[in-house]
PDB file of C-alpha atoms and ligand atoms in Angstrom:
ATOM      1  CA  MET X 915     -13.194   3.247  -7.024  1.00 89.00           C
ATOM      2  CA  ALA X 916     -14.595   3.364 -10.717  1.00 92.00           C
ATOM      3  CA  PRO X 917     -17.640   5.514 -10.965  1.00 94.00           C
ATOM      4  CA  ARG X 918     -15.231   8.731  -9.193  1.00 94.00           C
ATOM      5  CA  VAL X 919     -12.142   8.048 -11.211  1.00 95.00           C
ATOM      6  CA  ASP X 920     -14.381   7.988 -14.654  1.00 95.00           C
ATOM      7  CA  ALA X 921     -16.735  10.703 -13.639  1.00 96.00           C
ATOM      8  CA  LEU X 922     -12.731  13.211 -13.153  1.00 96.00           C
ATOM      9  CA  TYR X 923     -11.355  11.509 -15.903  1.00 96.00           C
ATOM     10  CA  PHE X 924     -14.422  12.332 -18.246  1.00 97.00           C
ATOM     11  CA  PHE X 925     -14.489  15.834 -16.665  1.00 96.00           C
ATOM     12  CA  LEU X 926     -10.950  16.516 -17.377  1.00 96.00           C
ATOM     13  CA  LEU X 927     -11.256  15.317 -20.990  1.00 97.00           C
ATOM     14  CA  GLY X 928     -14.535  17.385 -21.191  1.00 96.00           C
ATOM     15  CA  VAL X 929     -12.736  20.183 -20.213  1.00 95.00           C
ATOM     16  CA  SER X 930      -9.757  19.902 -23.145  1.00 96.00           C
ATOM     17  CA  GLY X 931     -11.864  19.320 -25.694  1.00 97.00           C
ATOM     18  CA  PHE X 932     -14.035  22.178 -25.469  1.00 96.00           C
ATOM     19  CA  PHE X 933     -10.776  24.681 -25.169  1.00 94.00           C
ATOM     20  CA  SER X 934      -8.804  22.956 -27.935  1.00 97.00           C
ATOM     21  CA  LEU X 935     -12.071  23.195 -30.370  1.00 97.00           C
ATOM     22  CA  LEU X 936     -12.575  26.569 -29.080  1.00 95.00           C
ATOM     23  CA  ILE X 937      -9.075  27.586 -29.281  1.00 95.00           C
ATOM     24  CA  ALA X 938      -8.244  25.973 -33.116  1.00 97.00           C
ATOM     25  CA  GLY X 939     -11.778  27.432 -34.296  1.00 97.00           C
ATOM     26  CA  LEU X 940     -10.849  31.287 -33.551  1.00 96.00           C
ATOM     27  CA  ILE X 941      -7.919  30.412 -34.313  1.00 97.00           C
ATOM     28  CA  VAL X 942      -9.637  29.534 -38.291  1.00 97.00           C
ATOM     29  CA  TYR X 943     -12.115  32.120 -37.783  1.00 97.00           C
ATOM     30  CA  TYR X 944     -10.010  35.261 -36.782  1.00 94.00           C
ATOM     31  CA  ALA X 945      -7.216  33.520 -40.680  1.00 94.00           C
ATOM     32  CA  VAL X 946     -10.555  34.625 -42.079  1.00 94.00           C
ATOM     33  CA  ARG X 947     -12.372  36.581 -40.750  1.00 92.00           C
ATOM     34  CA  PHE X 948      -9.067  39.176 -40.490  1.00 88.00           C
ATOM     35  CA  ARG X 949      -7.020  38.059 -43.336  1.00 88.00           C
ATOM     36  CA  ARG X 950      -5.110  40.657 -45.446  1.00 86.00           C
ATOM     37  CA  ARG X 951      -7.509  42.167 -48.058  1.00 87.00           C
ATOM     38  CA  ALA X 952      -5.792  44.374 -50.288  1.00 87.00           C
ATOM     39  CA  PRO X 953      -1.717  44.416 -50.533  1.00 86.00           C
ATOM     40  CA  ASP X 954      -1.282  47.418 -48.847  1.00 87.00           C
ATOM     41  CA  ALA X 955      -3.357  46.877 -45.730  1.00 83.00           C
ATOM     42  CA  ILE X 956      -1.871  47.544 -42.632  1.00 84.00           C
ATOM     43  CA  GLY X 957      -3.470  46.122 -39.086  1.00 80.00           C
ATOM     44  CA  ALA X 958      -4.865  48.182 -36.424  1.00 82.00           C
ATOM     45  CA  ARG X 959      -2.628  48.673 -33.450  1.00 87.00           C
ATOM     46  CA  ILE X 960      -4.240  47.460 -30.096  1.00 84.00           C
ATOM     47  CA  ALA X 961      -2.658  47.964 -27.099  1.00 85.00           C
ATOM     48  CA  GLY X 962      -3.969  45.522 -24.953  1.00 84.00           C
ATOM     49  CA  GLY X 963      -7.248  44.412 -23.456  1.00 88.00           C
ATOM     50  CA  MET X 964      -7.853  44.266 -19.687  1.00 92.00           C
ATOM     51  CA  VAL X 965     -10.718  42.357 -19.608  1.00 93.00           C
ATOM     52  CA  LEU X 966      -9.175  40.002 -21.712  1.00 91.00           C
ATOM     53  CA  GLU X 967      -6.684  39.714 -19.095  1.00 93.00           C
ATOM     54  CA  ILE X 968      -8.655  39.266 -16.472  1.00 95.00           C
ATOM     55  CA  GLY X 969     -10.712  36.530 -18.427  1.00 93.00           C
ATOM     56  CA  TRP X 970      -8.322  33.822 -19.774  1.00 90.00           C
ATOM     57  CA  THR X 971      -6.567  34.281 -16.147  1.00 95.00           C
ATOM     58  CA  VAL X 972      -9.510  34.081 -13.670  1.00 96.00           C
ATOM     59  CA  ILE X 973     -11.740  31.413 -15.798  1.00 94.00           C
ATOM     60  CA  PRO X 974      -8.721  28.730 -16.205  1.00 93.00           C
ATOM     61  CA  LEU X 975      -7.611  29.556 -12.039  1.00 96.00           C
ATOM     62  CA  LEU X 976     -11.082  28.546 -11.598  1.00 96.00           C
ATOM     63  CA  ILE X 977     -11.458  25.658 -13.625  1.00 95.00           C
ATOM     64  CA  THR X 978      -7.918  24.172 -12.920  1.00 95.00           C
ATOM     65  CA  LEU X 979      -9.198  24.731  -8.939  1.00 97.00           C
ATOM     66  CA  VAL X 980     -11.639  22.585  -9.475  1.00 96.00           C
ATOM     67  CA  ILE X 981      -9.725  20.401 -11.418  1.00 96.00           C
ATOM     68  CA  PHE X 982      -7.611  20.456  -7.896  1.00 97.00           C
ATOM     69  CA  PHE X 983     -10.105  19.466  -4.904  1.00 97.00           C
ATOM     70  CA  TRP X 984     -12.442  16.702  -6.945  1.00 97.00           C
ATOM     71  CA  GLY X 985      -8.771  15.549  -7.524  1.00 96.00           C
ATOM     72  CA  ALA X 986      -7.931  15.585  -4.168  1.00 97.00           C
ATOM     73  CA  SER X 987     -11.087  13.846  -2.785  1.00 96.00           C
ATOM     74  CA  VAL X 988     -10.722  10.650  -4.924  1.00 95.00           C
ATOM     75  CA  PHE X 989      -7.448  10.617  -3.820  1.00 94.00           C
ATOM     76  CA  PHE X 990      -8.306  10.339  -0.471  1.00 94.00           C
ATOM     77  CA  ALA X 991     -10.328   8.076  -0.596  1.00 93.00           C
ATOM     78  CA  MET X 992      -8.203   5.642  -2.781  1.00 92.00           C
ATOM     79  CA  ALA X 993      -5.297   6.620   0.290  1.00 91.00           C
ATOM     80  CA  ARG X 994      -7.557   5.659   3.334  1.00 92.00           C
ATOM     81  CA  PRO X 995      -9.381   2.391   3.729  1.00 92.00           C
ATOM     82  CA  PRO X 996     -12.244   2.059   5.754  1.00 92.00           C
ATOM     83  CA  ASP X 997     -11.704   0.496   9.254  1.00 90.00           C
ATOM     84  CA  ASP X 998     -12.999  -2.823   8.490  1.00 90.00           C
ATOM     85  CA  THR X 999     -11.233  -4.248   5.427  1.00 92.00           C
ATOM     86  CA  LEU X1000     -10.752  -8.147   4.985  1.00 92.00           C
ATOM     87  CA  ASN X1001      -7.170  -8.456   5.009  1.00 92.00           C
ATOM     88  CA  VAL X1002      -5.047 -10.283   1.957  1.00 93.00           C
ATOM     89  CA  TYR X1003      -1.342 -10.000   1.919  1.00 93.00           C
ATOM     90  CA  VAL X1004       0.076  -9.835  -2.133  1.00 94.00           C
ATOM     91  CA  VAL X1005       4.004 -10.906  -2.385  1.00 93.00           C
ATOM     92  CA  GLY X1006       4.968  -9.760  -6.120  1.00 93.00           C
ATOM     93  CA  LYS X1007       7.922 -11.907  -7.472  1.00 91.00           C
ATOM     94  CA  GLN X1008       8.964 -12.532 -10.318  1.00 90.00           C
ATOM     95  CA  TRP X1009       6.950 -13.043 -11.710  1.00 90.00           C
ATOM     96  CA  MET X1010       4.549 -13.705 -10.273  1.00 92.00           C
ATOM     97  CA  TRP X1011       1.616 -12.629  -7.872  1.00 94.00           C
ATOM     98  CA  LYS X1012       1.379 -14.884  -4.642  1.00 93.00           C
ATOM     99  CA  PHE X1013      -2.066 -14.093  -2.325  1.00 93.00           C
ATOM    100  CA  GLN X1014      -2.736 -15.213   0.890  1.00 89.00           C
ATOM    101  CA  HIS X1015      -5.642 -14.823   3.353  1.00 89.00           C
ATOM    102  CA  LEU X1016      -5.761 -14.597   6.729  1.00 85.00           C
ATOM    103  CA  ASN X1017      -7.077 -17.676   7.504  1.00 83.00           C
ATOM    104  CA  GLY X1018      -4.336 -19.351   5.373  1.00 80.00           C
ATOM    105  CA  GLN X1019      -5.602 -19.815   1.967  1.00 83.00           C
ATOM    106  CA  ARG X1020      -3.218 -19.374  -0.400  1.00 86.00           C
ATOM    107  CA  GLU X1021      -3.179 -18.916  -4.152  1.00 89.00           C
ATOM    108  CA  ILE X1022      -1.147 -17.811  -6.909  1.00 91.00           C
ATOM    109  CA  ASN X1023      -1.841 -15.402 -10.247  1.00 93.00           C
ATOM    110  CA  GLU X1024      -5.966 -15.172  -8.583  1.00 92.00           C
ATOM    111  CA  LEU X1025      -7.175 -13.512  -5.893  1.00 93.00           C
ATOM    112  CA  HIS X1026     -10.989 -14.632  -5.060  1.00 93.00           C
ATOM    113  CA  VAL X1027     -12.746 -11.897  -2.480  1.00 94.00           C
ATOM    114  CA  PRO X1028     -16.130 -11.348  -1.691  1.00 94.00           C
ATOM    115  CA  LEU X1029     -19.119  -9.278  -3.227  1.00 94.00           C
ATOM    116  CA  GLY X1030     -19.899  -6.290  -1.318  1.00 91.00           C
ATOM    117  CA  ARG X1031     -16.881  -6.381   0.993  1.00 92.00           C
ATOM    118  CA  ALA X1032     -13.962  -3.723   1.569  1.00 94.00           C
ATOM    119  CA  VAL X1033     -10.812  -5.220   0.423  1.00 95.00           C
ATOM    120  CA  LYS X1034      -6.909  -4.209   1.435  1.00 95.00           C
ATOM    121  CA  LEU X1035      -4.239  -5.231  -0.216  1.00 94.00           C
ATOM    122  CA  ILE X1036      -0.789  -5.141   2.125  1.00 93.00           C
ATOM    123  CA  MET X1037       1.850  -5.544  -0.439  1.00 94.00           C
ATOM    124  CA  THR X1038       4.835  -5.974  -1.165  1.00 93.00           C
ATOM    125  CA  SER X1039       7.926  -7.512  -2.893  1.00 93.00           C
ATOM    126  CA  GLU X1040      10.409 -10.320  -3.249  1.00 90.00           C
ATOM    127  CA  ASP X1041      13.695  -9.112  -5.455  1.00 91.00           C
ATOM    128  CA  VAL X1042      12.318  -5.475  -7.856  1.00 94.00           C
ATOM    129  CA  ILE X1043       9.991  -3.260  -7.880  1.00 95.00           C
ATOM    130  CA  HIS X1044       6.152  -4.568  -9.213  1.00 96.00           C
ATOM    131  CA  ASP X1045       2.784  -3.239  -9.681  1.00 96.00           C
ATOM    132  CA  VAL X1046      -0.670  -4.330  -8.745  1.00 95.00           C
ATOM    133  CA  PHE X1047      -3.038  -2.454 -11.877  1.00 95.00           C
ATOM    134  CA  VAL X1048      -6.987  -3.537 -11.587  1.00 95.00           C
ATOM    135  CA  PRO X1049      -8.044  -1.796 -15.065  1.00 94.00           C
ATOM    136  CA  GLY X1050     -11.520  -2.388 -13.462  1.00 93.00           C
ATOM    137  CA  PHE X1051     -11.764  -1.440 -10.380  1.00 93.00           C
ATOM    138  CA  ARG X1052      -9.682   1.987 -11.045  1.00 93.00           C
ATOM    139  CA  VAL X1053      -6.781   1.101  -8.598  1.00 93.00           C
ATOM    140  CA  LYS X1054      -2.951   0.604  -9.132  1.00 93.00           C
ATOM    141  CA  ALA X1055      -0.200   0.444  -5.914  1.00 94.00           C
ATOM    142  CA  ASP X1056       3.836  -0.600  -6.439  1.00 95.00           C
ATOM    143  CA  VAL X1057       4.904  -2.887  -4.592  1.00 95.00           C
ATOM    144  CA  ILE X1058       8.441  -2.319  -3.105  1.00 93.00           C
ATOM    145  CA  PRO X1059      10.687  -4.847  -1.981  1.00 91.00           C
ATOM    146  CA  GLY X1060      11.549  -3.866   1.662  1.00 87.00           C
ATOM    147  CA  ARG X1061       7.869  -1.488   1.773  1.00 89.00           C
ATOM    148  CA  PHE X1062       5.021  -2.471   2.896  1.00 91.00           C
ATOM    149  CA  THR X1063       1.769  -0.664   0.554  1.00 92.00           C
ATOM    150  CA  GLN X1064      -1.955  -0.757   0.183  1.00 93.00           C
ATOM    151  CA  LEU X1065      -4.301  -0.798  -1.862  1.00 94.00           C
ATOM    152  CA  TRP X1066      -8.034  -1.245  -1.261  1.00 95.00           C
ATOM    153  CA  PHE X1067     -11.480  -1.875  -3.748  1.00 95.00           C
ATOM    154  CA  GLN X1068     -14.901  -2.577  -2.830  1.00 94.00           C
ATOM    155  CA  PRO X1069     -15.812  -4.531  -5.771  1.00 94.00           C
ATOM    156  CA  THR X1070     -19.115  -4.462  -6.704  1.00 94.00           C
ATOM    157  CA  LYS X1071     -20.390  -6.776  -9.421  1.00 93.00           C
ATOM    158  CA  PRO X1072     -19.202 -10.466  -9.479  1.00 93.00           C
ATOM    159  CA  GLY X1073     -16.685 -11.589 -12.179  1.00 93.00           C
ATOM    160  CA  ARG X1074     -13.896 -11.886 -13.404  1.00 94.00           C
ATOM    161  CA  TYR X1075     -11.643  -8.988 -13.832  1.00 95.00           C
ATOM    162  CA  HIS X1076      -7.561  -8.553 -15.249  1.00 95.00           C
ATOM    163  CA  LEU X1077      -5.065  -8.459 -13.103  1.00 95.00           C
ATOM    164  CA  PHE X1078      -1.722  -6.307 -14.183  1.00 95.00           C
ATOM    165  CA  CYS X1079       1.620  -5.876 -13.190  1.00 95.00           C
ATOM    166  CA  ALA X1080       2.306  -2.204 -14.163  1.00 94.00           C
ATOM    167  CA  GLU X1081       5.853  -2.404 -13.265  1.00 94.00           C
ATOM    168  CA  TYR X1082       8.187  -3.440 -15.878  1.00 95.00           C
ATOM    169  CA  CYS X1083      10.448  -5.934 -13.914  1.00 94.00           C
ATOM    170  CA  GLY X1084      12.372  -7.637 -15.766  1.00 92.00           C
ATOM    171  CA  THR X1085      11.823 -10.694 -19.006  1.00 92.00           C
ATOM    172  CA  LYS X1086       8.537 -12.335 -18.320  1.00 92.00           C
ATOM    173  CA  HIS X1087       6.928  -8.707 -16.827  1.00 94.00           C
ATOM    174  CA  SER X1088       4.022  -8.692 -19.911  1.00 93.00           C
ATOM    175  CA  GLY X1089       3.512 -12.360 -18.577  1.00 92.00           C
ATOM    176  CA  MET X1090       3.170 -11.501 -14.656  1.00 94.00           C
ATOM    177  CA  ILE X1091      -0.642 -11.291 -15.196  1.00 93.00           C
ATOM    178  CA  GLY X1092      -3.680 -12.442 -13.353  1.00 93.00           C
ATOM    179  CA  SER X1093      -7.364 -12.221 -12.584  1.00 93.00           C
ATOM    180  CA  VAL X1094      -9.063 -10.997  -9.144  1.00 95.00           C
ATOM    181  CA  VAL X1095     -12.445 -13.068  -8.987  1.00 94.00           C
ATOM    182  CA  VAL X1096     -15.378 -11.812  -7.079  1.00 94.00           C
ATOM    183  CA  MET X1097     -17.494 -14.489  -5.991  1.00 93.00           C
ATOM    184  CA  GLU X1098     -20.979 -14.200  -3.721  1.00 93.00           C
ATOM    185  CA  PRO X1099     -19.801 -14.606   0.190  1.00 92.00           C
ATOM    186  CA  ALA X1100     -21.544 -17.287   0.318  1.00 91.00           C
ATOM    187  CA  ALA X1101     -19.424 -18.924  -2.679  1.00 90.00           C
ATOM    188  CA  PHE X1102     -16.267 -16.730  -1.421  1.00 90.00           C
ATOM    189  CA  GLN X1103     -16.910 -18.405   1.755  1.00 89.00           C
ATOM    190  CA  GLU X1104     -17.288 -21.428   0.910  1.00 87.00           C
ATOM    191  CA  TRP X1105     -13.886 -21.494  -1.557  1.00 86.00           C
ATOM    192  CA  LEU X1106     -12.344 -20.023   0.880  1.00 85.00           C
ATOM    193  CA  ALA X1107     -13.224 -22.731   3.998  1.00 83.00           C
ATOM    194  CA  GLY X1108     -11.379 -25.550   0.985  1.00 76.00           C
ATOM    195  CA  GLY X1109      -7.692 -23.967   2.333  1.00 66.00           C
ATOM    196  CA  PRO X1110      -6.184 -26.888   4.385  1.00 64.00           C
ATOM    197  CA  SER X1111      -3.276 -24.685   4.811  1.00 68.00           C
ATOM    198  CA  LEU X1112      -2.204 -23.284   8.510  1.00 75.00           C
ATOM    199  CA  SER X1113      -3.225 -19.557   8.620  1.00 78.00           C
ATOM    200  CA  PRO X1114      -0.085 -16.767   8.396  1.00 80.00           C
ATOM    201  CA  ALA X1115      -0.075 -16.273  12.359  1.00 81.00           C
ATOM    202  CA  ALA X1116      -0.026 -19.899  12.800  1.00 81.00           C
ATOM    203  CA  GLU X1117       3.324 -19.951   9.411  1.00 81.00           C
ATOM    204  CA  GLY X1118       4.251 -17.340  11.902  1.00 83.00           C
ATOM    205  CA  GLU X1119       4.469 -19.541  15.676  1.00 84.00           C
ATOM    206  CA  LYS X1120       5.748 -22.461  13.468  1.00 81.00           C
ATOM    207  CA  LEU X1121       8.639 -20.223  11.867  1.00 82.00           C
ATOM    208  CA  PHE X1122       8.827 -18.390  15.486  1.00 83.00           C
ATOM    209  CA  GLN X1123       9.898 -22.052  16.975  1.00 81.00           C
ATOM    210  CA  SER X1124      11.737 -23.084  13.838  1.00 82.00           C
ATOM    211  CA  LEU X1125      14.275 -20.609  13.539  1.00 82.00           C
ATOM    212  CA  ALA X1126      14.553 -20.497  17.414  1.00 79.00           C
ATOM    213  CA  CYS X1127      13.791 -16.823  18.144  1.00 83.00           C
ATOM    214  CA  ILE X1128      12.119 -18.142  21.063  1.00 79.00           C
ATOM    215  CA  THR X1129      15.133 -18.766  22.544  1.00 77.00           C
ATOM    216  CA  CYS X1130      15.917 -15.487  23.161  1.00 80.00           C
ATOM    217  CA  HIS X1131      12.789 -13.593  22.364  1.00 82.00           C
ATOM    218  CA  ARG X1132      11.442 -15.262  25.612  1.00 72.00           C
ATOM    219  CA  ALA X1133       8.672 -14.237  27.763  1.00 71.00           C
ATOM    220  CA  ASP X1134      10.853 -14.486  31.375  1.00 69.00           C
ATOM    221  CA  SER X1135      13.019 -12.078  32.581  1.00 60.00           C
ATOM    222  CA  GLY X1136      16.119 -12.839  31.835  1.00 67.00           C
ATOM    223  CA  ALA X1137      16.166 -13.775  28.142  1.00 72.00           C
ATOM    224  CA  ARG X1138      18.272 -12.212  26.337  1.00 77.00           C
ATOM    225  CA  GLY X1139      15.894 -10.314  23.558  1.00 81.00           C
ATOM    226  CA  PRO X1140      12.956  -8.146  24.413  1.00 83.00           C
ATOM    227  CA  SER X1141       9.876 -10.064  25.088  1.00 80.00           C
ATOM    228  CA  LEU X1142       7.785  -9.221  22.212  1.00 83.00           C
ATOM    229  CA  GLU X1143       4.362  -9.353  23.717  1.00 82.00           C
ATOM    230  CA  GLY X1144       1.888  -6.940  23.510  1.00 81.00           C
ATOM    231  CA  LEU X1145       4.647  -5.621  21.082  1.00 84.00           C
ATOM    232  CA  PHE X1146       2.744  -5.152  17.926  1.00 84.00           C
ATOM    233  CA  GLY X1147       1.877  -1.207  16.951  1.00 84.00           C
ATOM    234  CA  ARG X1148       3.426   0.168  20.527  1.00 86.00           C
ATOM    235  CA  PRO X1149       6.373   2.229  21.265  1.00 88.00           C
ATOM    236  CA  VAL X1150       9.893   1.021  21.150  1.00 87.00           C
ATOM    237  CA  ALA X1151      12.499   2.539  23.730  1.00 87.00           C
ATOM    238  CA  LEU X1152      15.874   2.635  21.602  1.00 88.00           C
ATOM    239  CA  SER X1153      19.432   2.176  23.278  1.00 85.00           C
ATOM    240  CA  ASP X1154      20.264   5.711  21.426  1.00 86.00           C
ATOM    241  CA  GLY X1155      17.706   7.741  23.432  1.00 85.00           C
ATOM    242  CA  GLY X1156      15.109   7.630  20.363  1.00 87.00           C
ATOM    243  CA  THR X1157      11.729   4.859  19.850  1.00 87.00           C
ATOM    244  CA  ALA X1158      10.565   4.157  17.161  1.00 87.00           C
ATOM    245  CA  VAL X1159       6.867   2.184  16.705  1.00 88.00           C
ATOM    246  CA  ALA X1160       6.781  -1.712  16.305  1.00 87.00           C
ATOM    247  CA  THR X1161       5.054  -1.230  12.698  1.00 85.00           C
ATOM    248  CA  PRO X1162       5.971  -4.058   9.485  1.00 84.00           C
ATOM    249  CA  GLU X1163       8.716  -2.078   8.520  1.00 85.00           C
ATOM    250  CA  TYR X1164       9.781  -1.814  12.078  1.00 87.00           C
ATOM    251  CA  ILE X1165      10.012  -5.732  12.964  1.00 85.00           C
ATOM    252  CA  ARG X1166      11.039  -6.613   8.919  1.00 86.00           C
ATOM    253  CA  GLU X1167      14.400  -4.059  10.009  1.00 86.00           C
ATOM    254  CA  SER X1168      14.515  -5.953  12.914  1.00 87.00           C
ATOM    255  CA  ILE X1169      14.534  -9.208  11.109  1.00 86.00           C
ATOM    256  CA  LEU X1170      16.587  -8.381   8.687  1.00 86.00           C
ATOM    257  CA  THR X1171      19.467  -5.713  10.226  1.00 86.00           C
ATOM    258  CA  PRO X1172      18.651  -6.006  13.442  1.00 86.00           C
ATOM    259  CA  SER X1173      21.414  -4.060  14.542  1.00 84.00           C
ATOM    260  CA  ALA X1174      19.843  -0.835  12.881  1.00 86.00           C
ATOM    261  CA  LYS X1175      17.034  -0.507  15.937  1.00 87.00           C
ATOM    262  CA  VAL X1176      18.604  -1.545  19.464  1.00 87.00           C
ATOM    263  CA  VAL X1177      16.063  -2.278  22.022  1.00 87.00           C
ATOM    264  CA  ALA X1178      16.777  -0.238  25.475  1.00 84.00           C
ATOM    265  CA  GLY X1179      18.395  -2.574  28.024  1.00 81.00           C
ATOM    266  CA  TYR X1180      19.653  -5.015  25.312  1.00 83.00           C
ATOM    267  CA  GLN X1181      22.873  -5.928  23.677  1.00 82.00           C
ATOM    268  CA  PRO X1182      23.206  -5.591  19.941  1.00 83.00           C
ATOM    269  CA  VAL X1183      23.556  -9.406  19.803  1.00 81.00           C
ATOM    270  CA  MET X1184      20.792 -10.681  17.646  1.00 84.00           C
ATOM    271  CA  PRO X1185      21.762 -12.403  14.366  1.00 82.00           C
ATOM    272  CA  THR X1186      19.999 -11.139  10.548  1.00 85.00           C
ATOM    273  CA  PHE X1187      17.529 -13.418   9.304  1.00 84.00           C
ATOM    274  CA  GLN X1188      18.624 -11.725   6.010  1.00 83.00           C
ATOM    275  CA  GLY X1189      18.567 -14.389   3.289  1.00 79.00           C
ATOM    276  CA  GLN X1190      16.788 -16.633   5.508  1.00 80.00           C
ATOM    277  CA  VAL X1191      13.304 -15.741   5.299  1.00 83.00           C
ATOM    278  CA  THR X1192      11.697 -15.062   2.670  1.00 82.00           C
ATOM    279  CA  GLU X1193       8.737 -11.359   2.930  1.00 82.00           C
ATOM    280  CA  GLU X1194       6.203 -13.979   2.633  1.00 80.00           C
ATOM    281  CA  GLN X1195       7.702 -15.359   6.446  1.00 83.00           C
ATOM    282  CA  ILE X1196       8.231 -11.961   7.088  1.00 85.00           C
ATOM    283  CA  LEU X1197       4.821 -11.913   7.026  1.00 84.00           C
ATOM    284  CA  HIS X1198       3.877 -14.853   9.129  1.00 84.00           C
ATOM    285  CA  ILE X1199       6.370 -14.011  11.299  1.00 85.00           C
ATOM    286  CA  ILE X1200       4.324 -10.222  11.749  1.00 86.00           C
ATOM    287  CA  GLU X1201       1.317 -11.699  11.967  1.00 84.00           C
ATOM    288  CA  TYR X1202       1.710 -14.023  14.649  1.00 85.00           C
ATOM    289  CA  LEU X1203       2.851 -10.829  17.115  1.00 85.00           C
ATOM    290  CA  LYS X1204       0.068  -9.296  16.478  1.00 85.00           C
ATOM    291  CA  THR X1205      -1.777 -12.754  18.058  1.00 84.00           C
ATOM    292  CA  LEU X1206       0.702 -12.400  20.960  1.00 82.00           C
ATOM    293  CA  ARG X1207      -1.111 -10.898  24.058  1.00 75.00           C
ATOM    294  CA  PRO X1208       1.152  -8.860  26.790  1.00 68.00           C
ATOM    295  CA  ALA X1209       0.800 -11.666  29.594  1.00 56.00           C
ATOM    296  CA  PRO X1210      -1.646 -10.657  32.479  1.00 56.00           C
ATOM    297  CA  ALA X1211      -0.919  -8.598  34.845  1.00 50.00           C
ATOM    298  CA  ALA X1212      -0.548 -11.050  37.740  1.00 46.00           C
ATOM    299  CA  ALA X1213       2.349 -12.994  35.497  1.00 43.00           C
ATOM    300  CA  ILE X1214       4.277  -9.755  35.538  1.00 45.00           C
ATOM    301  CA  PRO X1215       6.764  -9.198  38.698  1.00 47.00           C
ATOM    302  CA  VAL X1216       5.198  -6.160  41.033  1.00 44.00           C
ATOM    303  CA  PRO X1217       8.382  -4.042  41.618  1.00 46.00           C
ATOM    304  CA  PRO X1218       8.733  -3.457  45.172  1.00 46.00           C
ATOM    305  CA  ALA X1219       8.447  -0.021  47.210  1.00 45.00           C
ATOM    306  CA  GLY X1220      11.230   2.189  46.372  1.00 43.00           C
ATOM    307  CA  ALA X1221      12.605   0.039  43.254  1.00 43.00           C
ATOM    308  CA  PRO X1222      13.462   1.522  40.629  1.00 45.00           C
ATOM    309  CA  SER X1223      10.685   2.525  38.084  1.00 44.00           C
ATOM    310  CA  PRO X1224       9.925   0.159  35.543  1.00 44.00           C
ATOM    311  CA  ALA X1225      11.244   2.322  32.473  1.00 44.00           C
ATOM    312  CA  ALA X1226      14.864   1.104  33.535  1.00 42.00           C
ATOM    313  CA  ARG X1227      14.142  -2.624  34.661  1.00 43.00           C
ATOM    314  CA  PRO X1228      14.598  -4.486  31.613  1.00 46.00           C
ATOM    315  CA  GLN X1229      18.653  -5.006  32.034  1.00 45.00           C
ATOM    316  CA  PRO X1230      19.028  -8.077  30.654  1.00 45.00           C
ATOM    317  CA  LYS X1231      20.578 -11.342  33.381  1.00 43.00           C
ATOM    318  CA  SER X1232      23.394 -10.675  30.423  1.00 45.00           C
ATOM    319  CA  SER X1233      24.994  -7.789  30.567  1.00 43.00           C
ATOM    320  CA  PRO X1234      28.582  -7.483  31.844  1.00 44.00           C
ATOM    321  CA  LYS X1235      28.557  -7.902  36.625  1.00 40.00           C
ATOM    322  CA  PRO X1236      30.872  -5.855  37.999  1.00 41.00           C
TER     323      PRO X1236
HETATM  324 CU1  CUA J2516       6.305  -7.548 -11.744  1.00 85.97          CU
HETATM  325 CU2  CUA J2516       5.907  -6.101 -13.993  1.00 85.97          CU
END
């Protein structure tokens, strides 16, 4: 991204510099050229100049349009990561950066990435707004509590690059710094394999057991909560008649504020897990849910002919009996 951002930036500097010099130069030149030569001299009356008016309207319009389309194309390239990225989770916290790779390797204030591979950071904050800024890569994005933001880059040169927090986040904001280490792919694989940690999905599975999510969200029928198999990324029918898509935001909200969106056919009985799970753990649970495939077709009871449509099927056993 750096050469593209720089090219646009130097173009802006060039245009600004050119017009600043042109205008300042003309002011000085005309001040001298048309100075009052005799004490009783009177200036000529000028009614206007259509060519001039059109010229200084149309030329700046064209230049600003160039800047607009150029800027928009760079913006789109930054906002749209390619499909095949190496994903890394980032949690910002007063005052450190926590990174976790999908194999479980974790690091603090240091991010190792392989050369030449597009990397996508999926980021959230444990407390206040932070901002990931890697000046060497010309990328920067806010890290916001309660939301997932993303940022992507493709390193082209090995080395160590500054990483800053670019949003004032409290006393030690200026100390919230680190580095991005770009390694040769083979060295990166070696480094990555050195981690003893569980993968985020495995951590999530452990949490799913230890927080007892599993007691209600079982795959069998009759569970108190909806089954979560194959949930990720799918639309969910809600009890208020609306639908939601099972995005990371939806899952996070359902963990922290379960009553906000209740799945159709279920009672709002789930307690909040606010204060019991960290943002990192929520990311782990999301990774775990991604791994839950829908149950094989044979395991799904086939409704007998004439039975109500599947949409009306998920009636919990705990609903009041007539
Ligand atoms: Cu985090 Cu400034």
